[in-house]
């Protein structure tokens, strides 16, 4: 990991080619941004399938210098309506104010990079302890006020007061859709897994753990108030009860750089400590272990 310090910022205006869209923002100036990307020429792409698209970067398959990295906070203002799937079998084309951009896996091995901007800060122990107790008090009060029981317990999510400003969610549908497409290809090759995976999701609908919703993201004043949860299957063939378990990933980062977990308080740990439970086993001759549905 390379850490760079910057003391310079400048005002920039991002414009579409026809100058119909303009975005004013601030840029952090760094002595070096990235190496050439991609690191080698990409050849396993059917150019006939994308020639009708006006790409934001027509030379994206050739190594070149990267002049600017656009922050994820600007993505909602850049993305336009328009999505095409299965480009050259694995790519997705998304329309933006700059033109169409491509994403997805390809045959060549290419280098990627990640970047993160942080402000230097030091929090005192007193400040950290106060923040901890404030979170505990907030979550406990929320659970007492909002928990309902009608055949099952329901409680509202402990959303942080910083949401949606300054801590916001971003575009998340595309990432979840890509994960779904990947899962769909996997289960299609295994009919038994496909059937069981569908049964689990149908069970969620039957038990009201899940319900159909709009395919449009909830956006108000440029801020996102919805989050699409990517999911995948965890397979345990030797399990006598749950052979296929669907796992939802609330830690997947949206285009704002924040995930659903980031905008939620963790809350107190409700489960008993596993080590203490095991130590207490020594007090008894027999121990029962159960799985309750």
PDB file of C-alpha atoms in Angstrom, residues 17-193:
ATOM      1  CA  UNK A  17     -18.551  15.914 -24.719  1.00  0.00           C
ATOM      2  CA  UNK A  18     -21.519  18.040 -25.833  1.00  0.00           C
ATOM      3  CA  UNK A  19     -21.183  20.271 -22.737  1.00  0.00           C
ATOM      4  CA  UNK A  20     -24.808  19.580 -21.883  1.00  0.00           C
ATOM      5  CA  UNK A  21     -23.799  18.253 -18.450  1.00  0.00           C
ATOM      6  CA  UNK A  22     -21.421  20.062 -16.115  1.00  0.00           C
ATOM      7  CA  UNK A  23     -20.393  18.994 -12.621  1.00  0.00           C
ATOM      8  CA  UNK A  24     -18.381  21.322 -10.403  1.00  0.00           C
ATOM      9  CA  UNK A  25     -16.303  19.639  -7.718  1.00  0.00           C
ATOM     10  CA  UNK A  26     -12.961  19.726  -5.926  1.00  0.00           C
ATOM     11  CA  UNK A  27      -9.948  17.609  -6.785  1.00  0.00           C
ATOM     12  CA  UNK A  28      -7.091  16.516  -4.557  1.00  0.00           C
ATOM     13  CA  UNK A  29      -3.709  16.927  -6.252  1.00  0.00           C
ATOM     14  CA  UNK A  30      -1.238  14.051  -5.883  1.00  0.00           C
ATOM     15  CA  UNK A  31       2.330  13.641  -7.195  1.00  0.00           C
ATOM     16  CA  UNK A  32       1.423  10.257  -8.690  1.00  0.00           C
ATOM     17  CA  UNK A  33      -1.960   8.666  -9.257  1.00  0.00           C
ATOM     18  CA  UNK A  34      -1.559   5.224 -10.885  1.00  0.00           C
ATOM     19  CA  UNK A  35       0.551   3.287 -13.341  1.00  0.00           C
ATOM     20  CA  UNK A  36      -0.686   2.764 -16.895  1.00  0.00           C
ATOM     21  CA  UNK A  37      -4.059   1.004 -17.011  1.00  0.00           C
ATOM     22  CA  UNK A  38      -4.777  -1.541 -18.289  1.00  0.00           C
ATOM     23  CA  UNK A  39      -1.291  -2.992 -17.882  1.00  0.00           C
ATOM     24  CA  UNK A  40      -1.509  -4.805 -21.237  1.00  0.00           C
ATOM     25  CA  UNK A  41      -3.594  -4.723 -24.402  1.00  0.00           C
ATOM     26  CA  UNK A  42      -7.012  -6.369 -24.159  1.00  0.00           C
ATOM     27  CA  UNK A  43      -7.758  -8.414 -27.264  1.00  0.00           C
ATOM     28  CA  UNK A  44     -10.504 -10.932 -26.343  1.00  0.00           C
ATOM     29  CA  UNK A  45     -13.313  -8.439 -26.937  1.00  0.00           C
ATOM     30  CA  UNK A  46     -15.738  -8.587 -29.863  1.00  0.00           C
ATOM     31  CA  UNK A  47     -15.560  -4.996 -31.102  1.00  0.00           C
ATOM     32  CA  UNK A  48     -18.525  -5.571 -33.421  1.00  0.00           C
ATOM     33  CA  UNK A  49     -20.818  -5.795 -30.390  1.00  0.00           C
ATOM     34  CA  UNK A  50     -19.785  -2.393 -29.033  1.00  0.00           C
ATOM     35  CA  UNK A  51     -19.205  -0.385 -32.202  1.00  0.00           C
ATOM     36  CA  UNK A  52     -22.726   1.052 -31.956  1.00  0.00           C
ATOM     37  CA  UNK A  53     -21.950   2.367 -28.450  1.00  0.00           C
ATOM     38  CA  UNK A  54     -20.317   5.757 -28.010  1.00  0.00           C
ATOM     39  CA  UNK A  55     -17.726   4.750 -25.431  1.00  0.00           C
ATOM     40  CA  UNK A  56     -16.543   7.260 -22.858  1.00  0.00           C
ATOM     41  CA  UNK A  57     -13.013   6.070 -23.671  1.00  0.00           C
ATOM     42  CA  UNK A  58     -12.726   4.506 -27.157  1.00  0.00           C
ATOM     43  CA  UNK A  59      -9.127   3.477 -26.329  1.00  0.00           C
ATOM     44  CA  UNK A  60      -9.962   1.746 -23.046  1.00  0.00           C
ATOM     45  CA  UNK A  61      -8.465  -1.538 -24.287  1.00  0.00           C
ATOM     46  CA  UNK A  62      -4.989   0.016 -24.686  1.00  0.00           C
ATOM     47  CA  UNK A  63      -2.628   0.867 -21.773  1.00  0.00           C
ATOM     48  CA  UNK A  64      -2.568   4.586 -21.088  1.00  0.00           C
ATOM     49  CA  UNK A  65      -1.990   7.179 -18.387  1.00  0.00           C
ATOM     50  CA  UNK A  66      -4.774   7.858 -15.881  1.00  0.00           C
ATOM     51  CA  UNK A  67      -5.185  11.585 -15.246  1.00  0.00           C
ATOM     52  CA  UNK A  68      -8.055  11.612 -12.766  1.00  0.00           C
ATOM     53  CA  UNK A  69      -9.978   9.267 -10.486  1.00  0.00           C
ATOM     54  CA  UNK A  70     -13.618  10.288 -10.020  1.00  0.00           C
ATOM     55  CA  UNK A  71     -14.943   9.878  -6.490  1.00  0.00           C
ATOM     56  CA  UNK A  72     -17.869   7.568  -5.859  1.00  0.00           C
ATOM     57  CA  UNK A  73     -19.857  10.508  -4.448  1.00  0.00           C
ATOM     58  CA  UNK A  74     -20.195  11.843  -8.007  1.00  0.00           C
ATOM     59  CA  UNK A  75     -21.374   8.571  -9.555  1.00  0.00           C
ATOM     60  CA  UNK A  76     -25.125   9.271  -9.082  1.00  0.00           C
ATOM     61  CA  UNK A  77     -24.700  12.521 -11.049  1.00  0.00           C
ATOM     62  CA  UNK A  78     -22.780  10.760 -13.833  1.00  0.00           C
ATOM     63  CA  UNK A  79     -24.877   7.622 -14.406  1.00  0.00           C
ATOM     64  CA  UNK A  80     -27.662   7.900 -17.017  1.00  0.00           C
ATOM     65  CA  UNK A  81     -30.506   5.561 -17.923  1.00  0.00           C
ATOM     66  CA  UNK A  82     -29.310   2.750 -20.185  1.00  0.00           C
ATOM     67  CA  UNK A  83     -27.877  -0.686 -19.451  1.00  0.00           C
ATOM     68  CA  UNK A  84     -26.807  -3.464 -21.832  1.00  0.00           C
ATOM     69  CA  UNK A  85     -25.778  -6.918 -20.622  1.00  0.00           C
ATOM     70  CA  UNK A  86     -23.781  -9.837 -22.012  1.00  0.00           C
ATOM     71  CA  UNK A  87     -21.414  -7.695 -24.084  1.00  0.00           C
ATOM     72  CA  UNK A  88     -18.837 -10.192 -25.392  1.00  0.00           C
ATOM     73  CA  UNK A  89     -20.426 -12.707 -23.049  1.00  0.00           C
ATOM     74  CA  UNK A  90     -19.392 -11.203 -19.701  1.00  0.00           C
ATOM     75  CA  UNK A  91     -19.398  -7.402 -19.838  1.00  0.00           C
ATOM     76  CA  UNK A  92     -22.066  -4.878 -18.878  1.00  0.00           C
ATOM     77  CA  UNK A  93     -22.353  -1.505 -20.611  1.00  0.00           C
ATOM     78  CA  UNK A  94     -23.700   1.445 -18.573  1.00  0.00           C
ATOM     79  CA  UNK A  95     -24.593   4.808 -20.068  1.00  0.00           C
ATOM     80  CA  UNK A  96     -23.082   7.935 -18.476  1.00  0.00           C
ATOM     81  CA  UNK A  97     -22.831  11.649 -19.282  1.00  0.00           C
ATOM     82  CA  UNK A  98     -19.389  10.921 -20.762  1.00  0.00           C
ATOM     83  CA  UNK A  99     -20.570   7.999 -22.886  1.00  0.00           C
ATOM     84  CA  UNK A 100     -20.865   4.270 -22.297  1.00  0.00           C
ATOM     85  CA  UNK A 101     -18.567   2.520 -19.816  1.00  0.00           C
ATOM     86  CA  UNK A 102     -17.825  -1.228 -19.656  1.00  0.00           C
ATOM     87  CA  UNK A 103     -17.439  -3.378 -16.557  1.00  0.00           C
ATOM     88  CA  UNK A 104     -17.141  -7.077 -15.816  1.00  0.00           C
ATOM     89  CA  UNK A 105     -14.666  -9.984 -16.025  1.00  0.00           C
ATOM     90  CA  UNK A 106     -12.457 -10.584 -19.075  1.00  0.00           C
ATOM     91  CA  UNK A 107     -10.045 -13.371 -20.044  1.00  0.00           C
ATOM     92  CA  UNK A 108      -6.853 -11.321 -19.699  1.00  0.00           C
ATOM     93  CA  UNK A 109      -5.279 -10.793 -16.305  1.00  0.00           C
ATOM     94  CA  UNK A 110      -5.144  -7.063 -15.664  1.00  0.00           C
ATOM     95  CA  UNK A 111      -4.021  -5.063 -12.666  1.00  0.00           C
ATOM     96  CA  UNK A 112      -6.502  -3.086 -10.618  1.00  0.00           C
ATOM     97  CA  UNK A 113      -6.075  -0.493  -7.940  1.00  0.00           C
ATOM     98  CA  UNK A 114      -8.033   0.949  -5.057  1.00  0.00           C
ATOM     99  CA  UNK A 115      -7.757   4.399  -3.537  1.00  0.00           C
ATOM    100  CA  UNK A 116      -9.030   5.849  -0.305  1.00  0.00           C
ATOM    101  CA  UNK A 117      -8.971   9.438   0.940  1.00  0.00           C
ATOM    102  CA  UNK A 118      -8.854  10.065   4.680  1.00  0.00           C
ATOM    103  CA  UNK A 119      -8.417  13.170   6.758  1.00  0.00           C
ATOM    104  CA  UNK A 120      -5.727  12.873   9.448  1.00  0.00           C
ATOM    105  CA  UNK A 121      -7.385  12.832  12.840  1.00  0.00           C
ATOM    106  CA  UNK A 122      -6.746  11.599  16.345  1.00  0.00           C
ATOM    107  CA  UNK A 123      -9.599  10.799  18.680  1.00  0.00           C
ATOM    108  CA  UNK A 124      -9.062  10.755  22.419  1.00  0.00           C
ATOM    109  CA  UNK A 125      -9.992   7.734  24.520  1.00  0.00           C
ATOM    110  CA  UNK A 126     -12.723   9.771  26.221  1.00  0.00           C
ATOM    111  CA  UNK A 127     -14.220  10.621  22.830  1.00  0.00           C
ATOM    112  CA  UNK A 128     -14.196   6.977  21.731  1.00  0.00           C
ATOM    113  CA  UNK A 129     -15.824   5.820  24.997  1.00  0.00           C
ATOM    114  CA  UNK A 130     -18.507   8.495  24.719  1.00  0.00           C
ATOM    115  CA  UNK A 131     -19.237   7.464  21.132  1.00  0.00           C
ATOM    116  CA  UNK A 132     -19.497   3.812  22.231  1.00  0.00           C
ATOM    117  CA  UNK A 133     -22.026   4.543  25.001  1.00  0.00           C
ATOM    118  CA  UNK A 134     -24.015   6.900  22.761  1.00  0.00           C
ATOM    119  CA  UNK A 135     -24.383   4.116  20.189  1.00  0.00           C
ATOM    120  CA  UNK A 136     -25.431   1.610  22.863  1.00  0.00           C
ATOM    121  CA  UNK A 137     -28.044   4.024  24.246  1.00  0.00           C
ATOM    122  CA  UNK A 138     -29.364   4.856  20.751  1.00  0.00           C
ATOM    123  CA  UNK A 139     -29.768   1.182  19.779  1.00  0.00           C
ATOM    124  CA  UNK A 140     -31.398   0.190  23.081  1.00  0.00           C
ATOM    125  CA  UNK A 141     -33.880   3.079  22.846  1.00  0.00           C
ATOM    126  CA  UNK A 142     -34.663   2.204  19.208  1.00  0.00           C
ATOM    127  CA  UNK A 143     -35.337  -1.451  20.047  1.00  0.00           C
ATOM    128  CA  UNK A 144     -37.628  -0.506  22.943  1.00  0.00           C
ATOM    129  CA  UNK A 145     -39.620   1.948  20.805  1.00  0.00           C
ATOM    130  CA  UNK A 146     -39.918   0.031  17.544  1.00  0.00           C
ATOM    131  CA  UNK A 147     -39.918  -3.698  18.366  1.00  0.00           C
ATOM    132  CA  UNK A 148     -43.248  -5.350  17.524  1.00  0.00           C
ATOM    133  CA  UNK A 149     -44.386  -8.954  17.876  1.00  0.00           C
ATOM    134  CA  UNK A 150     -47.020 -10.444  15.588  1.00  0.00           C
ATOM    135  CA  UNK A 151     -46.037 -14.082  15.251  1.00  0.00           C
ATOM    136  CA  UNK A 152     -42.430 -12.885  14.920  1.00  0.00           C
ATOM    137  CA  UNK A 153     -40.312 -10.056  16.250  1.00  0.00           C
ATOM    138  CA  UNK A 154     -39.654  -7.058  14.013  1.00  0.00           C
ATOM    139  CA  UNK A 155     -37.457  -4.037  14.694  1.00  0.00           C
ATOM    140  CA  UNK A 156     -36.306  -1.064  12.633  1.00  0.00           C
ATOM    141  CA  UNK A 157     -32.719  -0.854  11.430  1.00  0.00           C
ATOM    142  CA  UNK A 158     -30.477   1.297  13.684  1.00  0.00           C
ATOM    143  CA  UNK A 159     -29.580   3.904  11.054  1.00  0.00           C
ATOM    144  CA  UNK A 160     -26.930   6.407  12.107  1.00  0.00           C
ATOM    145  CA  UNK A 161     -28.003  10.073  12.474  1.00  0.00           C
ATOM    146  CA  UNK A 162     -25.320  10.990   9.901  1.00  0.00           C
ATOM    147  CA  UNK A 163     -27.410   9.330   7.177  1.00  0.00           C
ATOM    148  CA  UNK A 164     -28.080  10.589   4.540  1.00  0.00           C
ATOM    149  CA  UNK A 165     -25.945  13.694   5.115  1.00  0.00           C
ATOM    150  CA  UNK A 166     -22.962  13.591   5.333  1.00  0.00           C
ATOM    151  CA  UNK A 167     -22.907   9.761   5.213  1.00  0.00           C
ATOM    152  CA  UNK A 168     -24.825   8.694   2.120  1.00  0.00           C
ATOM    153  CA  UNK A 169     -25.520   5.537   0.172  1.00  0.00           C
ATOM    154  CA  UNK A 170     -24.877   5.382  -3.561  1.00  0.00           C
ATOM    155  CA  UNK A 171     -25.903   3.393  -6.607  1.00  0.00           C
ATOM    156  CA  UNK A 172     -26.013  -0.309  -5.610  1.00  0.00           C
ATOM    157  CA  UNK A 173     -28.347  -2.018  -8.104  1.00  0.00           C
ATOM    158  CA  UNK A 174     -25.684  -2.664 -10.771  1.00  0.00           C
ATOM    159  CA  UNK A 175     -23.299  -4.437  -8.358  1.00  0.00           C
ATOM    160  CA  UNK A 176     -26.108  -6.618  -7.001  1.00  0.00           C
ATOM    161  CA  UNK A 177     -27.263  -7.377 -10.535  1.00  0.00           C
ATOM    162  CA  UNK A 178     -23.758  -8.462 -11.556  1.00  0.00           C
ATOM    163  CA  UNK A 179     -23.608 -10.766  -8.516  1.00  0.00           C
ATOM    164  CA  UNK A 180     -27.004 -12.212  -9.431  1.00  0.00           C
ATOM    165  CA  UNK A 181     -25.921 -12.876 -13.022  1.00  0.00           C
ATOM    166  CA  UNK A 182     -22.841 -14.684 -11.722  1.00  0.00           C
ATOM    167  CA  UNK A 183     -24.955 -16.806  -9.351  1.00  0.00           C
ATOM    168  CA  UNK A 184     -27.443 -17.541 -12.137  1.00  0.00           C
ATOM    169  CA  UNK A 185     -24.679 -18.923 -14.363  1.00  0.00           C
ATOM    170  CA  UNK A 186     -23.368 -21.076 -11.520  1.00  0.00           C
ATOM    171  CA  UNK A 187     -26.683 -22.651 -10.539  1.00  0.00           C
ATOM    172  CA  UNK A 188     -27.703 -23.269 -14.155  1.00  0.00           C
ATOM    173  CA  UNK A 189     -24.856 -25.778 -14.383  1.00  0.00           C
ATOM    174  CA  UNK A 190     -26.126 -27.605 -11.275  1.00  0.00           C
ATOM    175  CA  UNK A 191     -29.882 -28.364 -11.542  1.00  0.00           C
ATOM    176  CA  UNK A 192     -30.060 -29.641  -7.965  1.00  0.00           C
ATOM    177  CA  UNK A 193     -28.484 -26.469  -6.586  1.00  0.00           C
TER     178      UNK A 193
END
